[in-house]
mmCIF file of C-alpha atoms in Angstrom:
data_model
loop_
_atom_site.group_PDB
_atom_site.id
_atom_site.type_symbol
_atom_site.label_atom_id
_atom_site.label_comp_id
_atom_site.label_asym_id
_atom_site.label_seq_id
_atom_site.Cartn_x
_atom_site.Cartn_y
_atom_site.Cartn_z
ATOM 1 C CA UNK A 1 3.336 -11.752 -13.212
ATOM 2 C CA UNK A 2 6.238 -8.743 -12.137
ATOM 3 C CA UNK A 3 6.198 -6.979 -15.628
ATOM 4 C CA UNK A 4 8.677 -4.311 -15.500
ATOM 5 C CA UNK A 5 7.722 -0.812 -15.811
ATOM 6 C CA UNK A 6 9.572 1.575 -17.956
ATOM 7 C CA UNK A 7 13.271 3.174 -17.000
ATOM 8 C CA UNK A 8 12.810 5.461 -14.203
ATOM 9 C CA UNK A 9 14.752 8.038 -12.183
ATOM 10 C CA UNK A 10 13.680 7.705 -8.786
ATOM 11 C CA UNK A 11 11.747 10.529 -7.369
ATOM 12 C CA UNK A 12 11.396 8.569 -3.972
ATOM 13 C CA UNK A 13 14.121 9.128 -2.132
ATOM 14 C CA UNK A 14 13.615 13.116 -1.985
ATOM 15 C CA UNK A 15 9.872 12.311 -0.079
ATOM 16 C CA UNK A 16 12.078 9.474 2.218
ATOM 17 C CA UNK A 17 13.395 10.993 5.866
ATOM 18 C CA UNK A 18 17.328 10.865 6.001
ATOM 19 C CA UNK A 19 16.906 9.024 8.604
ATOM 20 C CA UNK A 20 15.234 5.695 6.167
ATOM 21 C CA UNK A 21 17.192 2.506 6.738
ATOM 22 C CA UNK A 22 16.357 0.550 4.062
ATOM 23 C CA UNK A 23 14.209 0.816 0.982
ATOM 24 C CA UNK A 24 13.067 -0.444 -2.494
ATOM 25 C CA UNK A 25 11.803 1.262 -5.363
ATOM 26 C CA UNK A 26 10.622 0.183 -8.875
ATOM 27 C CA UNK A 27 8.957 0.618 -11.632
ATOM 28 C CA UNK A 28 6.238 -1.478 -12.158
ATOM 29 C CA UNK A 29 3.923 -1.817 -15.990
ATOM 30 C CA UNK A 30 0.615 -1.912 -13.125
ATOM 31 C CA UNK A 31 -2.174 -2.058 -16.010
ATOM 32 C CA UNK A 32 -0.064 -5.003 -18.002
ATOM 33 C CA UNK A 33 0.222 -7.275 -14.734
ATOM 34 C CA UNK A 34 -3.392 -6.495 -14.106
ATOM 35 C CA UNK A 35 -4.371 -7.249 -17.635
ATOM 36 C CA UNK A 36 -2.094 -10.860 -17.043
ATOM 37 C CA UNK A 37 -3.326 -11.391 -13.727
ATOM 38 C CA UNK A 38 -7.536 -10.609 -14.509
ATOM 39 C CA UNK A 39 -7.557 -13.541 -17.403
ATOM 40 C CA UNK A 40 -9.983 -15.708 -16.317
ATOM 41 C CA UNK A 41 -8.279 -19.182 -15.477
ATOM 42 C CA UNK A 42 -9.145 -22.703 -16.584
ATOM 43 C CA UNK A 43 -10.244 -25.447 -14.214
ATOM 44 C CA UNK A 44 -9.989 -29.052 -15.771
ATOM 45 C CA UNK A 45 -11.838 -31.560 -13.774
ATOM 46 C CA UNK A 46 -11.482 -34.881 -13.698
ATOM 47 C CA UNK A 47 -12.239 -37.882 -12.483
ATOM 48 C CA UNK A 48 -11.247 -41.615 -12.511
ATOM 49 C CA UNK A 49 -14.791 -42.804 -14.435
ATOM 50 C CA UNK A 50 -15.200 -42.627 -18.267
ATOM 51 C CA UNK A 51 -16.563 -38.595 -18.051
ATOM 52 C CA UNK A 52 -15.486 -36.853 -20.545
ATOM 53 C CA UNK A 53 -12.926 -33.972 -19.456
ATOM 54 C CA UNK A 54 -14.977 -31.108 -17.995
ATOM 55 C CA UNK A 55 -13.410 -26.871 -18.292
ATOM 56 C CA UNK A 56 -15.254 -24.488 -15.935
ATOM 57 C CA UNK A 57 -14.732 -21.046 -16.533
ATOM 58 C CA UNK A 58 -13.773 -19.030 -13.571
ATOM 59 C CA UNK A 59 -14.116 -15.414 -13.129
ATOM 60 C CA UNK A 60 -10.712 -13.295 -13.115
ATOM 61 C CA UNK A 61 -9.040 -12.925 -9.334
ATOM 62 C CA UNK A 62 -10.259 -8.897 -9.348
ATOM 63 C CA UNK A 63 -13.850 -9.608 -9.547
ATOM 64 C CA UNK A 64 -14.400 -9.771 -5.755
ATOM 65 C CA UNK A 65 -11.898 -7.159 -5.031
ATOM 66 C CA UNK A 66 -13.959 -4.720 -7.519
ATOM 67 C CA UNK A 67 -17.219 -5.775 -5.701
ATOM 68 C CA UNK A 68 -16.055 -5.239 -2.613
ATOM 69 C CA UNK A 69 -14.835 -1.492 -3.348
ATOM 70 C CA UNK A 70 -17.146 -0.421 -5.391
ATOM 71 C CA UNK A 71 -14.951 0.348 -8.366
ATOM 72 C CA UNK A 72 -13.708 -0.801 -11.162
ATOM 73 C CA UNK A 73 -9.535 -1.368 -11.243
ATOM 74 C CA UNK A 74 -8.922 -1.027 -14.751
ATOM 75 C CA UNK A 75 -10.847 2.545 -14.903
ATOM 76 C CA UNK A 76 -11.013 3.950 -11.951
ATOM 77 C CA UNK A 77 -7.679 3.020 -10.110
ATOM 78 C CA UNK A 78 -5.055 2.236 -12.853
ATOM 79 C CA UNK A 79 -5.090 5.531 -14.767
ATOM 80 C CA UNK A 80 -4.608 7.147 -11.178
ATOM 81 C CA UNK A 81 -0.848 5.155 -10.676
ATOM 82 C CA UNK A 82 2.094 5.696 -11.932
ATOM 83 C CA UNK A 83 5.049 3.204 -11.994
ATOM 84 C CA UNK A 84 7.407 3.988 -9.238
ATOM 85 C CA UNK A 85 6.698 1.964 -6.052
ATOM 86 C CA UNK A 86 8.491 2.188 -3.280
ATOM 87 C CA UNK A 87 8.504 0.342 -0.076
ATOM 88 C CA UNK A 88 10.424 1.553 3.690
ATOM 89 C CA UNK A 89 11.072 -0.268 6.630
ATOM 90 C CA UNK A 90 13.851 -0.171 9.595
ATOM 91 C CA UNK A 91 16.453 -3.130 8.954
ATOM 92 C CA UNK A 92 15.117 -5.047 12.114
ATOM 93 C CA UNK A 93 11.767 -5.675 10.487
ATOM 94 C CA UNK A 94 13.244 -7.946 7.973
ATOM 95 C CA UNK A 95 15.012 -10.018 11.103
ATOM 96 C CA UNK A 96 11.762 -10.989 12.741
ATOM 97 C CA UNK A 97 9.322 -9.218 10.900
ATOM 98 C CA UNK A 98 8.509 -6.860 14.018
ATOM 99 C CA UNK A 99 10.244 -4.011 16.127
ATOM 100 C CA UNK A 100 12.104 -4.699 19.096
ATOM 101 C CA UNK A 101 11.413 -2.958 22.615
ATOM 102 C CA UNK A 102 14.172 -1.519 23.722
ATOM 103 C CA UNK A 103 15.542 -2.992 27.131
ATOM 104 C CA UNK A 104 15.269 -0.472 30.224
ATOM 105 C CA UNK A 105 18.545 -1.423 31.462
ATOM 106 C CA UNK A 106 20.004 0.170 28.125
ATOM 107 C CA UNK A 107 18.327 3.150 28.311
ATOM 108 C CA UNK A 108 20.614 6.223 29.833
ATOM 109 C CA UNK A 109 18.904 7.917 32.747
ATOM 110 C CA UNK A 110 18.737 10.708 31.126
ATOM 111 C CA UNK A 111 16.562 9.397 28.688
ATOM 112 C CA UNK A 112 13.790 7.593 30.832
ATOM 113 C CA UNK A 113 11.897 10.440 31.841
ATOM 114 C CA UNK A 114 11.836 11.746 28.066
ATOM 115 C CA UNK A 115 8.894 10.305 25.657
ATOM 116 C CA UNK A 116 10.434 7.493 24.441
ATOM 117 C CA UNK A 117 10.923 7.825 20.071
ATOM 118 C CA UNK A 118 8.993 5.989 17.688
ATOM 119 C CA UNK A 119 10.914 3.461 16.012
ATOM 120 C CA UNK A 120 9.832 3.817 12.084
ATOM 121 C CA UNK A 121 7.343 1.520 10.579
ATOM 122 C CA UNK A 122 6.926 -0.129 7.423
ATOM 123 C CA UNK A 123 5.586 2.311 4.491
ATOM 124 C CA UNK A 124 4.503 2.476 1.135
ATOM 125 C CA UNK A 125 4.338 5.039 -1.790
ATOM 126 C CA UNK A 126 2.940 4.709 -4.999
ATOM 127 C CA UNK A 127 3.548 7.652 -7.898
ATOM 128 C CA UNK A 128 0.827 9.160 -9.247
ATOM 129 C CA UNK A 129 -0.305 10.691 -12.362
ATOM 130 C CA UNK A 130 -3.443 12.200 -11.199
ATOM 131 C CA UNK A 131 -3.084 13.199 -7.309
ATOM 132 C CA UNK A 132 -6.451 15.197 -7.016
ATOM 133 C CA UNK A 133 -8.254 12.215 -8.697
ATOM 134 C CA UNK A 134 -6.863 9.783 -6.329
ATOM 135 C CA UNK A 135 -7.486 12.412 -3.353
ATOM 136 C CA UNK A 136 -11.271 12.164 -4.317
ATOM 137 C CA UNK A 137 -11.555 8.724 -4.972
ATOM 138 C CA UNK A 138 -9.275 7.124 -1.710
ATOM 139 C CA UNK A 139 -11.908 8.134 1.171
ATOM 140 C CA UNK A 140 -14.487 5.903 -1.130
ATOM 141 C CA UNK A 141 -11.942 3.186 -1.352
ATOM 142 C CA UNK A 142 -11.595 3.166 2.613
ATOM 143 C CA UNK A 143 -15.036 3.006 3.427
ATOM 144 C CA UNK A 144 -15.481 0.422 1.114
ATOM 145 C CA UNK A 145 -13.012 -1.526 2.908
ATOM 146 C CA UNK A 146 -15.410 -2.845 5.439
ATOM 147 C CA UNK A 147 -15.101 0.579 7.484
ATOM 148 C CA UNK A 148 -18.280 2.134 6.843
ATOM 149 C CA UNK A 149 -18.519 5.402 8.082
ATOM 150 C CA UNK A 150 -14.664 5.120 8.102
ATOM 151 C CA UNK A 151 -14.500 8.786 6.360
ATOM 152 C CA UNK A 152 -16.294 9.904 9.781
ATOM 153 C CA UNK A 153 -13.732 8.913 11.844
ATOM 154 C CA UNK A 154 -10.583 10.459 9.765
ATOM 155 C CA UNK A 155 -8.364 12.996 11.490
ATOM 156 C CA UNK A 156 -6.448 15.541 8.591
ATOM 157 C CA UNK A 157 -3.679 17.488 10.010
ATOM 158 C CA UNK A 158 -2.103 19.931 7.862
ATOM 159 C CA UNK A 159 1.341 20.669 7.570
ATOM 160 C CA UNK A 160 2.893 22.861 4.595
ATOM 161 C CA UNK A 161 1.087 21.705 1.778
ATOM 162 C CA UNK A 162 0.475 18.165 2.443
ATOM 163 C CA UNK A 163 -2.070 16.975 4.260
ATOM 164 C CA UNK A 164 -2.249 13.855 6.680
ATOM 165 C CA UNK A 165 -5.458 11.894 7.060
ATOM 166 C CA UNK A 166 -5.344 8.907 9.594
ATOM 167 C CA UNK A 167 -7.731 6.722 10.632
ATOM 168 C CA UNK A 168 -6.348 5.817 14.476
ATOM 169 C CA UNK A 169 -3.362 3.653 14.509
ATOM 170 C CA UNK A 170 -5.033 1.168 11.261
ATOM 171 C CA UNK A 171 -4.086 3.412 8.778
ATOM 172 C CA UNK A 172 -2.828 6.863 7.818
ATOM 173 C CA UNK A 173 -2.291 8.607 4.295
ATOM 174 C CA UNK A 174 -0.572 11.724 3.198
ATOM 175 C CA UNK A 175 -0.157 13.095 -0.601
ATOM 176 C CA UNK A 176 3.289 14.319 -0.815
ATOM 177 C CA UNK A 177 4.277 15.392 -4.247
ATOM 178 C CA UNK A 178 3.454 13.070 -6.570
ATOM 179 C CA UNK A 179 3.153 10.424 -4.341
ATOM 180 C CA UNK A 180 0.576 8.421 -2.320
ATOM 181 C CA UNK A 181 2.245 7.760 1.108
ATOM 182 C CA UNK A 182 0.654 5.359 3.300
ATOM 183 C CA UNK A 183 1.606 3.469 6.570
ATOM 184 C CA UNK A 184 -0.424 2.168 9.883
ATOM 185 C CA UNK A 185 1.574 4.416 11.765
ATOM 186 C CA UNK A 186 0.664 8.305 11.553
ATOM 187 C CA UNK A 187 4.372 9.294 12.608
ATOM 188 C CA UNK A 188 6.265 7.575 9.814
ATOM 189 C CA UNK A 189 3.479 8.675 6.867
ATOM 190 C CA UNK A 190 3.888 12.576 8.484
ATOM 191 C CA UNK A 191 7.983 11.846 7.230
#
């Protein structure tokens, strides 16, 4: 259900660090794979005694998603996207799906006592067509997420124009152009 969005120059890698190891983008038709994906599906069921052939209706795969935020995909979220997605991560995620520790042995002396880096973490942006639409409606979609109260809790630090809202170390946001930048980590969405 992939449907290809149309022909796109990337815009990514100018909100990507220099220092980004690997990275996908594309363009992605979002409300034509939602549209294929939301049709509700057919159940047959059978059995091995003379009853006729039964079809169930099923609801589409969205409806508890939609519940469960509070919103409506198709009109609320959809218009908001555009169709360049991209997705960051170091190269040693894809080995083991998880960053190594680096060994103390390997470490130069001189750089024990310093605080050690942070390696980069896995990331996503989205494009957007309407950023101060989706800045109004993303705090709803978090506490909606089972985190009531969750807007509470958020921590915005402002740098330039772009602010970064995180929510501890489970989930951090920025709006950076015309992009939706989010990661678990508040040190790779900051960029």
């Amino acid at each position: 259900n992939l449907i290809p969005g149309p022909a796109i120059v990337p815009e990514s890698p100018s909100i990507l660090p220099a220092d980004t190891e690997l990275f996908l983008t594309l363009s992605l038709d979002l409300p034509q794979i939602y549209a294929a994906m939301s049709k509700p599906q057919r159940i047959v069921e059978a059995t091995n005694r003379a009853i006729p052939v039964k079809d169930i209706e099923m609801e589409g795969p969205f409806a508890e998603i939609e519940k469960g935020l509070k919103i409506k995909l198709k009109e609320d979220l959809l218009p908001l996207l555009g169709s360049e997605i991209v997705v960051s991560m170091p190269v040693n995620f894809l080995e083991d799906g998880r960053l190594p520790k680096p060994n103390p042995q390997s470490i130069p002396a001189e750089e024990k006592d310093q605080k050690p880096k942070s390696e980069p973490s896995f990331l996503i942006a989205l494009s957007l067509k309407d950023k101060e639409a989706m800045r109004a409606l993303l705090p709803r979609i978090v506490d909606s997420l089972g985190f009531k109260g969750a807007s509470a809790l958020a921590q915005t630090e402002q740098s330039g124009d772009t602010a970064l809202v995180s929510y501890g170390n489970m989930l951090s946001y920025a709006f950076i152009q015309n992009f939706l930048v989010f990661s678990a980590d508040p040190a790779t969405t900051k960029l």
